[in-house]
Short mmCIF file of C-alpha atoms and ligand atoms in Angstrom, two decimals:
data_model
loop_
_atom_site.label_atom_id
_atom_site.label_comp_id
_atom_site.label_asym_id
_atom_site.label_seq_id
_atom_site.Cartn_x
_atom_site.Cartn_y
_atom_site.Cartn_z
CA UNK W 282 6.78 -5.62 -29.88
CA UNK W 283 9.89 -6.93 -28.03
CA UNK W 284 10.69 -6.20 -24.72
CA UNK W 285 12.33 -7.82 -22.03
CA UNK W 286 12.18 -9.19 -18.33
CA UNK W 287 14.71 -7.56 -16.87
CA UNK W 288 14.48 -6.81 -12.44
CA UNK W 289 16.07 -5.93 -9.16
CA UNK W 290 16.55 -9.03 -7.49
CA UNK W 291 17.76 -9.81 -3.77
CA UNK W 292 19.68 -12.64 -3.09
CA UNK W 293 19.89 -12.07 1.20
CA UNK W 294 19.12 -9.62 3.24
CA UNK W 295 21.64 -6.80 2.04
CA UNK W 296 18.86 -6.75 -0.16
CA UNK W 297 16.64 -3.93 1.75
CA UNK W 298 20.14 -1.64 2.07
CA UNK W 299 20.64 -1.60 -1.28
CA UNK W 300 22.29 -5.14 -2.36
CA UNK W 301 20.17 -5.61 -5.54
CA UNK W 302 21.39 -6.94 -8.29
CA UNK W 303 19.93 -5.92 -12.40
CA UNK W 304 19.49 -9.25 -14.06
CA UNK W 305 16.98 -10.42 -16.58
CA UNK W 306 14.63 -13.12 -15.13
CA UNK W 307 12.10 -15.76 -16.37
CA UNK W 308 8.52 -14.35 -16.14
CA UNK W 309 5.57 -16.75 -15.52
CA UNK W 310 3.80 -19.11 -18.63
CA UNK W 311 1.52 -16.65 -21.12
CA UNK W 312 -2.15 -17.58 -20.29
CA UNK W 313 -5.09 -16.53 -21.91
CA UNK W 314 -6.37 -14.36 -18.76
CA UNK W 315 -2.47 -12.75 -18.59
CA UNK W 316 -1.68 -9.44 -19.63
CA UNK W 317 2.00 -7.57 -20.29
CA UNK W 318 2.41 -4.59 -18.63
CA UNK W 319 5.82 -2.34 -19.24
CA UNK W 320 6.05 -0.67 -15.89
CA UNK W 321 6.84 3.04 -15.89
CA UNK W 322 6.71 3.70 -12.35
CA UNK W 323 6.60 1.43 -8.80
CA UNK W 324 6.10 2.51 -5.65
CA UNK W 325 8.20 1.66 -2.95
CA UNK W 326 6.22 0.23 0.44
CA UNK W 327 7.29 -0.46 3.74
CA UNK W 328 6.71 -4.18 3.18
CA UNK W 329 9.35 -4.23 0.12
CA UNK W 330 11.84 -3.30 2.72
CA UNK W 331 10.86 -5.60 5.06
CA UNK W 332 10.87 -8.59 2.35
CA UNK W 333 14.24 -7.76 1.44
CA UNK W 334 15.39 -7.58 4.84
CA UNK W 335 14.33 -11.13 5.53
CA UNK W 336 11.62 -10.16 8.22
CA UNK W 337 8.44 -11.93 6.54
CA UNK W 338 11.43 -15.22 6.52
CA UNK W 339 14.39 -15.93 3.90
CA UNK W 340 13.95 -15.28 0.65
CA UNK W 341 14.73 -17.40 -2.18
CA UNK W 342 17.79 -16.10 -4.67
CA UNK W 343 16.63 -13.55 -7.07
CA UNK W 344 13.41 -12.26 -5.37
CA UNK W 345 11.99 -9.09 -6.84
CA UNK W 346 9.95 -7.08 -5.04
CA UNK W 347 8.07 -3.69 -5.73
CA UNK W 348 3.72 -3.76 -5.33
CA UNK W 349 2.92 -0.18 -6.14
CA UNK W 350 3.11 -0.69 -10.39
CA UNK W 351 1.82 1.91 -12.74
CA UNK W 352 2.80 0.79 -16.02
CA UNK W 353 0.89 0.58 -20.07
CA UNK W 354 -0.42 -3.02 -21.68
CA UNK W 355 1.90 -4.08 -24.15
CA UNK W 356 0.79 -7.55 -24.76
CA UNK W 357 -3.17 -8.87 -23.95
CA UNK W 358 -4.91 -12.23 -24.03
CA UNK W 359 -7.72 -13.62 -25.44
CA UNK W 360 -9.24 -13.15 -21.63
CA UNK W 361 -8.09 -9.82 -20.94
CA UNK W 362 -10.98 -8.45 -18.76
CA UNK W 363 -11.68 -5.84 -21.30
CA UNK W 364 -7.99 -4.50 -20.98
CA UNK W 365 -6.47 -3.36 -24.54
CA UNK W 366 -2.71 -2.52 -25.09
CA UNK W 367 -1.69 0.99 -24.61
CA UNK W 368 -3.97 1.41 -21.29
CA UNK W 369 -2.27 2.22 -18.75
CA UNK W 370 -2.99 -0.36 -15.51
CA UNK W 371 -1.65 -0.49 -12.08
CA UNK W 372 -0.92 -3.67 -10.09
CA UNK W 373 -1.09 -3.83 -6.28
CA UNK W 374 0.08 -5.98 -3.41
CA UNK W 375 -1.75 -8.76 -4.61
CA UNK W 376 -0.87 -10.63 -8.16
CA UNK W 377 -3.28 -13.14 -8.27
CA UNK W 378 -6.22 -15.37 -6.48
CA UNK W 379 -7.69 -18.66 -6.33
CA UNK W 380 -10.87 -16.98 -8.60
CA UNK W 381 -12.99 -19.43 -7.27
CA UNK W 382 -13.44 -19.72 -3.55
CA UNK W 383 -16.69 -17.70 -1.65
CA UNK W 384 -14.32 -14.54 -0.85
CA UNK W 385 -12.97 -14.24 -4.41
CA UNK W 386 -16.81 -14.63 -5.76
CA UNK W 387 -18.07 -12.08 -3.26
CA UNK W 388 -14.95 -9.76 -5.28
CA UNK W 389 -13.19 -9.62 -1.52
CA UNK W 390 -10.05 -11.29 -3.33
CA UNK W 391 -7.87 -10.16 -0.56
CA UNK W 392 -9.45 -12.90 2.01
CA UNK W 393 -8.69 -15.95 -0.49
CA UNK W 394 -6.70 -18.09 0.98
CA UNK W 395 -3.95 -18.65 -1.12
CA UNK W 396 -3.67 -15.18 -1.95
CA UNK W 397 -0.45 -14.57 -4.82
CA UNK W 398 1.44 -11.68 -3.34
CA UNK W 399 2.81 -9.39 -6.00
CA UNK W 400 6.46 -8.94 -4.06
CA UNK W 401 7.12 -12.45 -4.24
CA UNK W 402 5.03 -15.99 -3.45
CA UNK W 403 4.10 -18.56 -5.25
CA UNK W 404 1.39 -18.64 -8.02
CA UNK W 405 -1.23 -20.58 -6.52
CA UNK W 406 -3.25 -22.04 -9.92
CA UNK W 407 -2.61 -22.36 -14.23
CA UNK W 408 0.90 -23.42 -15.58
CA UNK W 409 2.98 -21.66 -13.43
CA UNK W 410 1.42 -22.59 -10.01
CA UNK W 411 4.18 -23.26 -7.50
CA UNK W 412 6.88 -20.93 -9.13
CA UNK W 413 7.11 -17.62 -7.68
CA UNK W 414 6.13 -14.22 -8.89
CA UNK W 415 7.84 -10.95 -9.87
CA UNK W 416 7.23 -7.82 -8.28
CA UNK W 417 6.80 -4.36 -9.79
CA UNK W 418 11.60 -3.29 -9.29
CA UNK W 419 11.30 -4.19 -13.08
CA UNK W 420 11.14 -3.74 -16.90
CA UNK W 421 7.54 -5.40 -17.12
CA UNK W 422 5.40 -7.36 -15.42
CA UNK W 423 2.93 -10.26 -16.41
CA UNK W 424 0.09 -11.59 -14.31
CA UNK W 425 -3.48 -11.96 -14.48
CA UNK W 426 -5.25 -9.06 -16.46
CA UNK W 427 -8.19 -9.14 -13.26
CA UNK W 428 -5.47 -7.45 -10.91
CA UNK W 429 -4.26 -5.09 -13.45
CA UNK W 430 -6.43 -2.11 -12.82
CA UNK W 431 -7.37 0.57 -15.22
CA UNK W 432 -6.48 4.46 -14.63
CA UNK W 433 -9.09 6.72 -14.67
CA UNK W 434 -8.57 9.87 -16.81
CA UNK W 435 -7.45 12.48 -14.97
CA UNK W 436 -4.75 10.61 -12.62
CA UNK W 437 -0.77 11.59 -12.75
CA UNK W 438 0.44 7.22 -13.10
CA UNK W 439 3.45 8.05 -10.45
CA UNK W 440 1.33 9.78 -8.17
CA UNK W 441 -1.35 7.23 -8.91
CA UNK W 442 1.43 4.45 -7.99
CA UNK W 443 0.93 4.04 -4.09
CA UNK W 444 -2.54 4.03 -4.46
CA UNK W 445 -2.36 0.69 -5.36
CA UNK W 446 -1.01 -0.42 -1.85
CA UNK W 447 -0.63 2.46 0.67
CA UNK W 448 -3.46 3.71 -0.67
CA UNK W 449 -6.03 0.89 -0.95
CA UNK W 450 -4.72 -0.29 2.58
CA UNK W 451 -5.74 2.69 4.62
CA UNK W 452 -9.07 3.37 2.31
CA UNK W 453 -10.64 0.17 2.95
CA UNK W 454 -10.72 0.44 6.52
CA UNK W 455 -12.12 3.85 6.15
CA UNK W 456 -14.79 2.82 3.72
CA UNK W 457 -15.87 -0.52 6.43
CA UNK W 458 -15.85 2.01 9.61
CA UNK W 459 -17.91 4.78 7.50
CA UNK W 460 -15.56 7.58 7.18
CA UNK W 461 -17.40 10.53 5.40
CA UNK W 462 -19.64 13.57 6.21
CA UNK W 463 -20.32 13.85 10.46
CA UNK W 464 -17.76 11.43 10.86
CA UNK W 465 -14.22 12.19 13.16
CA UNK W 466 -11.27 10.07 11.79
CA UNK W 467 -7.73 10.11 13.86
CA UNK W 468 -5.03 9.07 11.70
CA UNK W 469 -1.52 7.82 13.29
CA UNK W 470 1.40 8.34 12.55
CA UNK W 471 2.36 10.77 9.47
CA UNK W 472 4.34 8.54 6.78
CA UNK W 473 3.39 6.69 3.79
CA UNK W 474 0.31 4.97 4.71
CA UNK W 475 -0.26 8.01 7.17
CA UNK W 476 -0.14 11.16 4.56
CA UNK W 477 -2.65 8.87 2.43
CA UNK W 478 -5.11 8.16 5.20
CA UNK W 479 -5.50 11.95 5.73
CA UNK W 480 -6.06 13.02 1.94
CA UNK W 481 -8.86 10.59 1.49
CA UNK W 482 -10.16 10.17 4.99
CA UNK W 483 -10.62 14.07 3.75
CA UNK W 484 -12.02 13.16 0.36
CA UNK W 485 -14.80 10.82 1.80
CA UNK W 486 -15.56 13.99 3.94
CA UNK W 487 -14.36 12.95 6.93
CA UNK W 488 -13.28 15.76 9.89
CA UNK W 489 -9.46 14.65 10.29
CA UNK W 490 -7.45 15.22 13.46
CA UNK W 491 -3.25 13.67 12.53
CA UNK W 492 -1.80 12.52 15.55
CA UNK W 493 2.23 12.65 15.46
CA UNK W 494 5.01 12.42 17.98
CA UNK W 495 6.34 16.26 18.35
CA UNK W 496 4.58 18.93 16.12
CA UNK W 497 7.36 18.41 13.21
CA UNK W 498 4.75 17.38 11.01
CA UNK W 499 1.92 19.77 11.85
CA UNK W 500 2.16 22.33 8.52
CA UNK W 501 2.49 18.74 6.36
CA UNK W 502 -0.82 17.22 8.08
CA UNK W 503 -2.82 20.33 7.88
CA UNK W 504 -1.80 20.95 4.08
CA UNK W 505 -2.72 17.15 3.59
CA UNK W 506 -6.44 18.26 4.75
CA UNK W 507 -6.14 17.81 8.89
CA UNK W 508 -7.98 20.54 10.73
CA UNK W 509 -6.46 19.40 13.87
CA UNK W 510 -3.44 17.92 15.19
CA UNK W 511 -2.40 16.24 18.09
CA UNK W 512 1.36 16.36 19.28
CA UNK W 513 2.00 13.50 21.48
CA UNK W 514 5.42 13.49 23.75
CA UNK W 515 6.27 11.37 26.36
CA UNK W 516 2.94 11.06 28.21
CA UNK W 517 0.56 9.61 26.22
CA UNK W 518 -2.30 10.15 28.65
CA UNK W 519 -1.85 13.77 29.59
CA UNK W 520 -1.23 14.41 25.53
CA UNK W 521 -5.05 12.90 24.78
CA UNK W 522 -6.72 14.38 27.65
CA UNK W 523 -8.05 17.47 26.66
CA UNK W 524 -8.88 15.45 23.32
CA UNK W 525 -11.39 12.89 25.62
CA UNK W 526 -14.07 10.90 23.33
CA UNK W 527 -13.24 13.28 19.83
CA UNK W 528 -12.53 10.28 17.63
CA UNK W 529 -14.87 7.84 15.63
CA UNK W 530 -12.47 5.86 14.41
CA UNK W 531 -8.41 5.96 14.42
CA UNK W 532 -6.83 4.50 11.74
CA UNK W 533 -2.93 3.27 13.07
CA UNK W 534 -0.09 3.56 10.50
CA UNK W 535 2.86 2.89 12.87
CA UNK W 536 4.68 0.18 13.38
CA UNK W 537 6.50 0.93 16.39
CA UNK W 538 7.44 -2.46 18.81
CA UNK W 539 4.75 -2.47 21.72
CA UNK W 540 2.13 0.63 21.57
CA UNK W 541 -0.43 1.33 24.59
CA UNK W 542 -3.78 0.80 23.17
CA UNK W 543 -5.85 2.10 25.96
CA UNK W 544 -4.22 5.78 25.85
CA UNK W 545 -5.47 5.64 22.10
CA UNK W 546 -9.20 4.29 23.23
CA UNK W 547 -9.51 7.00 25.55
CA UNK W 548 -9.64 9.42 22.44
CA UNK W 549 -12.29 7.50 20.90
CA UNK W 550 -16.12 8.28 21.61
CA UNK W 551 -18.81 5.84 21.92
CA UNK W 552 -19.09 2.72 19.49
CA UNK W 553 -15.84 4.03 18.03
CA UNK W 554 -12.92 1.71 16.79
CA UNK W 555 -9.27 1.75 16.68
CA UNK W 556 -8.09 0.23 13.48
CA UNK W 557 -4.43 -1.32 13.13
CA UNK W 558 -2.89 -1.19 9.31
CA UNK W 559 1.13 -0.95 10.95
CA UNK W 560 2.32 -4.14 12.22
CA UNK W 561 3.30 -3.85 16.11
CA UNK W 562 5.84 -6.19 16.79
CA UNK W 563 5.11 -7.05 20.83
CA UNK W 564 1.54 -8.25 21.75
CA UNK W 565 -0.45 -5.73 22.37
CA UNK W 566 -2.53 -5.97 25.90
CA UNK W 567 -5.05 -3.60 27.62
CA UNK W 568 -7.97 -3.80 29.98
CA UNK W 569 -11.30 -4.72 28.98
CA UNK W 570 -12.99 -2.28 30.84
CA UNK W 571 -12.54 0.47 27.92
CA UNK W 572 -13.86 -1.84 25.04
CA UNK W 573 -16.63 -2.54 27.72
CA UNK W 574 -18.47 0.90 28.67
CA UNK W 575 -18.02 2.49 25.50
CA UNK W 576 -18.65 -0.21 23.02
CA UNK W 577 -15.63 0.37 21.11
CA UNK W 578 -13.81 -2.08 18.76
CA UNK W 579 -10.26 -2.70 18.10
CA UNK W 580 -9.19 -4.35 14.82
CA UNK W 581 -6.96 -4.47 11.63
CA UNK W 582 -7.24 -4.20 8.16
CA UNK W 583 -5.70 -5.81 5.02
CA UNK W 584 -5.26 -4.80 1.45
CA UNK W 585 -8.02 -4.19 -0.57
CA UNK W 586 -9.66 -5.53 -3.42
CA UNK W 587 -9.47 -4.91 -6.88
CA UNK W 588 -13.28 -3.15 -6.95
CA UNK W 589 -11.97 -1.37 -3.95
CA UNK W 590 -8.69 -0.32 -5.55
CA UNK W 591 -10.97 1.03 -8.65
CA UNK W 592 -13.11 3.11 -6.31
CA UNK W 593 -10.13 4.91 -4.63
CA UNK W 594 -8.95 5.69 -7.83
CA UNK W 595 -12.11 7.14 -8.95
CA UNK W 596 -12.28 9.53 -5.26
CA UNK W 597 -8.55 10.34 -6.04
CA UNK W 598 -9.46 11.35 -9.64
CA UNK W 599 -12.03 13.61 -8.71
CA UNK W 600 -10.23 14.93 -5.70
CA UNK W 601 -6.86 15.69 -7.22
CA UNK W 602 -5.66 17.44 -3.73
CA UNK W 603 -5.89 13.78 -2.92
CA UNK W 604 -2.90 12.61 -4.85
CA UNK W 605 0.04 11.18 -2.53
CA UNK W 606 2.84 13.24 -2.26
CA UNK W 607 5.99 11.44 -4.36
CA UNK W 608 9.64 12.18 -4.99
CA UNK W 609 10.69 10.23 -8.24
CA UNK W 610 13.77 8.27 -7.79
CA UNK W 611 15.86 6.96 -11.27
CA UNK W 612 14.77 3.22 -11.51
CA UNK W 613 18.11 2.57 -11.84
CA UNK W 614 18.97 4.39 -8.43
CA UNK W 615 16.64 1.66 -6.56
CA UNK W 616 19.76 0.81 -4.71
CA UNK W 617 20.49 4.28 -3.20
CA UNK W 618 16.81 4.76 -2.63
CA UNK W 619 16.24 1.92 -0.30
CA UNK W 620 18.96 3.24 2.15
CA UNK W 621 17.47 6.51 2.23
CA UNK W 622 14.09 5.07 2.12
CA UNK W 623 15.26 3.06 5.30
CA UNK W 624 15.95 6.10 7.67
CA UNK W 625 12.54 7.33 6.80
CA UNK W 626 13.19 9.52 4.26
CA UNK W 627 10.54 9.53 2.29
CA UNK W 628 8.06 12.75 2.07
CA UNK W 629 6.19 10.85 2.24
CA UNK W 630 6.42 8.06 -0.68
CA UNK W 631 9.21 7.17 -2.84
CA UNK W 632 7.94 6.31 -6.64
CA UNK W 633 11.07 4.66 -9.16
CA UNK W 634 10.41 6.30 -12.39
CA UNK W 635 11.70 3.69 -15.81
CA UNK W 636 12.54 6.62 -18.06
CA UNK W 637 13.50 3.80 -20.42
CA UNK W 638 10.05 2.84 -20.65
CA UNK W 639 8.77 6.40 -21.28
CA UNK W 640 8.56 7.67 -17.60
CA UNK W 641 9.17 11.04 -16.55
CA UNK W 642 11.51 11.98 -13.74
ZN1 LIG I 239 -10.11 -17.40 -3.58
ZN1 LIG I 240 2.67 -2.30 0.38
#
């Protein structure tokens, strides 16, 4: 079979308002633990935008981005993992691993160190170490077969798309703080990451209350599976008071530039957390009284794994109310979908659709 490497490539940081450029590229050395993958659909995340727009530092000329891939093996190595061509894989935020320090052999790839990140740095081992990687804004992507994950039967691949990084990001902090039957989850903010965090906060059986600036997004969050809703306005504290000690655990998708933690631990009950996935741009400061008396935790979260990755997509397979919401965008429209994409378009996730590989607008 013949195919080609052909991407979306930003050269500066007009990049993220639609300054790509279509040009063929040249993908990585064929190794033995490789596999091809002809990408039908890609998700796009916020941190494509904010690659492109230079805010993670300069990028180099012709940087693709794109780490939401849902695409079918076309070409497989002797090493494939078990991966045949014609399966249809998806590829998240993260490309590739060392595959040999203690967090890759505990399969928590997403604490290695030199971590290969799928929209763009540097392959860290094998013949192509130090050249940097291709994201998912193309024709096909090649990488190693043990982050190319297998659908499960039963999953639409565009819906199935931002799984692999919205998805996985707000799932494994749900999984580590025990979201499921008993359990209260806030989620924060209603966008991409936020729409996701309610469906499977609600598949794992979790009681979700969506928190959102205005009530806008009320009929959205309860359809998503919220059975209650907080509308915050301008005071924070009077907002959250009648909703004292409801929460077990808040999950934070926004990634506004300061945000006032202690409003947000007043909601939370004993031994309950407050978990950041949305970058906030300021420090963040509060008293330690809060964290004090009622033994609650603030933290973060990364990506996830690829065994973590494969479990969400078996709870989204068999929870198909789960799926994230998408609007399909012409791959070849990438450049009027970042714009829109920009001023927070997106209901809630944007998926690029290569009908020239076989995908279906
Ligand atoms: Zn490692
Ligand atoms: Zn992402």
């Amino acid at each position: 079979m013949t195919y080609e490497f052909k991407g979306w490539a930003g050269y500066d940081e007009k990049a993220a308002d639609g300054g790509l450029k279509y040009e063929a590229f040249e993908p990585k050395v064929f190794e033995e633990d490789d596999v091809d993958v002809k990408i039908l659909y890609c998700g796009i995340c916020g941190s494509d935008a904010s690659v492109l727009a230079g805010e993670f530092g300069p990028i180099e000329a012709g940087r693709v981005a794109g780490h939401e891939i849902v695409g079918e093996v076309v070409r497989v190595g002797a090493q494939s993992g078990g991966l045949a061509v014609g399966d249809v894989v998806g590829i998240g935020a993260q490309t590739d691993s060392c595959l040999a320090c203690e967090f890759c052999d505990a399969h928590k790839e997403q604490y290695c160190a030199t971590p290969t990140l799928t929209f763009g740095s540097p392959y860290v081992r094998g013949k192509s170490a130090g050249t940097m990687c291709k994201g998912g804004f193309a024709t096909t992507w090649r990488g190693p077969a043990h982050f190319a994950i297998k659908l499960p039967a039963g999953l639409d691949p565009a819906a199935a798309a931002p799984l692999f990084c919205g998805g996985v990001t707000v799932y494994t902090p749900l999984k580590r703080w025990g979201a499921g039957p008993g359990k209260r989850v806030g989620v924060l903010g209603i966008g991409g990451l936020g729409h996701m965090a309610i469906q499977i906060a609600k598949a794992m059986g979790a009681d979700v209350t969506a928190i959102s600036r205005g009530s806008g997004k009320e009929a959205d969050a309860r359809k998503l599976g919220a059975s209650k809703y907080i509308a915050t306005g301008a005071d924070l504290a009077a907002d959250f008071a009648p909703h004292a000690r409801s929460l077990d655990l808040i999950i934070s998708t926004i990634n506004p530039p300061k945000v006032d933690v202690a409003a947000y631990l007043a909601l939370l009950r004993p031994e309950g957390a407050f978990v950041l996935v949305g970058a906030v741009v300021e420090p963040i400061t509060f008293h330690s009284f809060p964290l004090i008396t009622g033994a609650v935790s603030v933290g973060g979260s990364n990506t996830g794994s690829p065994d973590e990755i494969r479990e969400l997509l078996a709870l989204v397979a068999s929870h198909p109310e789960a799926a994230p919401w998408v609007q399909k965008w012409a791959f070849e429209d990438i450049n009027k979908a970042l714009p829109e994409f920009n001023k927070g378009a997106p209901r809630y996730r944007f998926v690029l659709a290569n009908t020239e590989n076989g995908a279906k607008l």
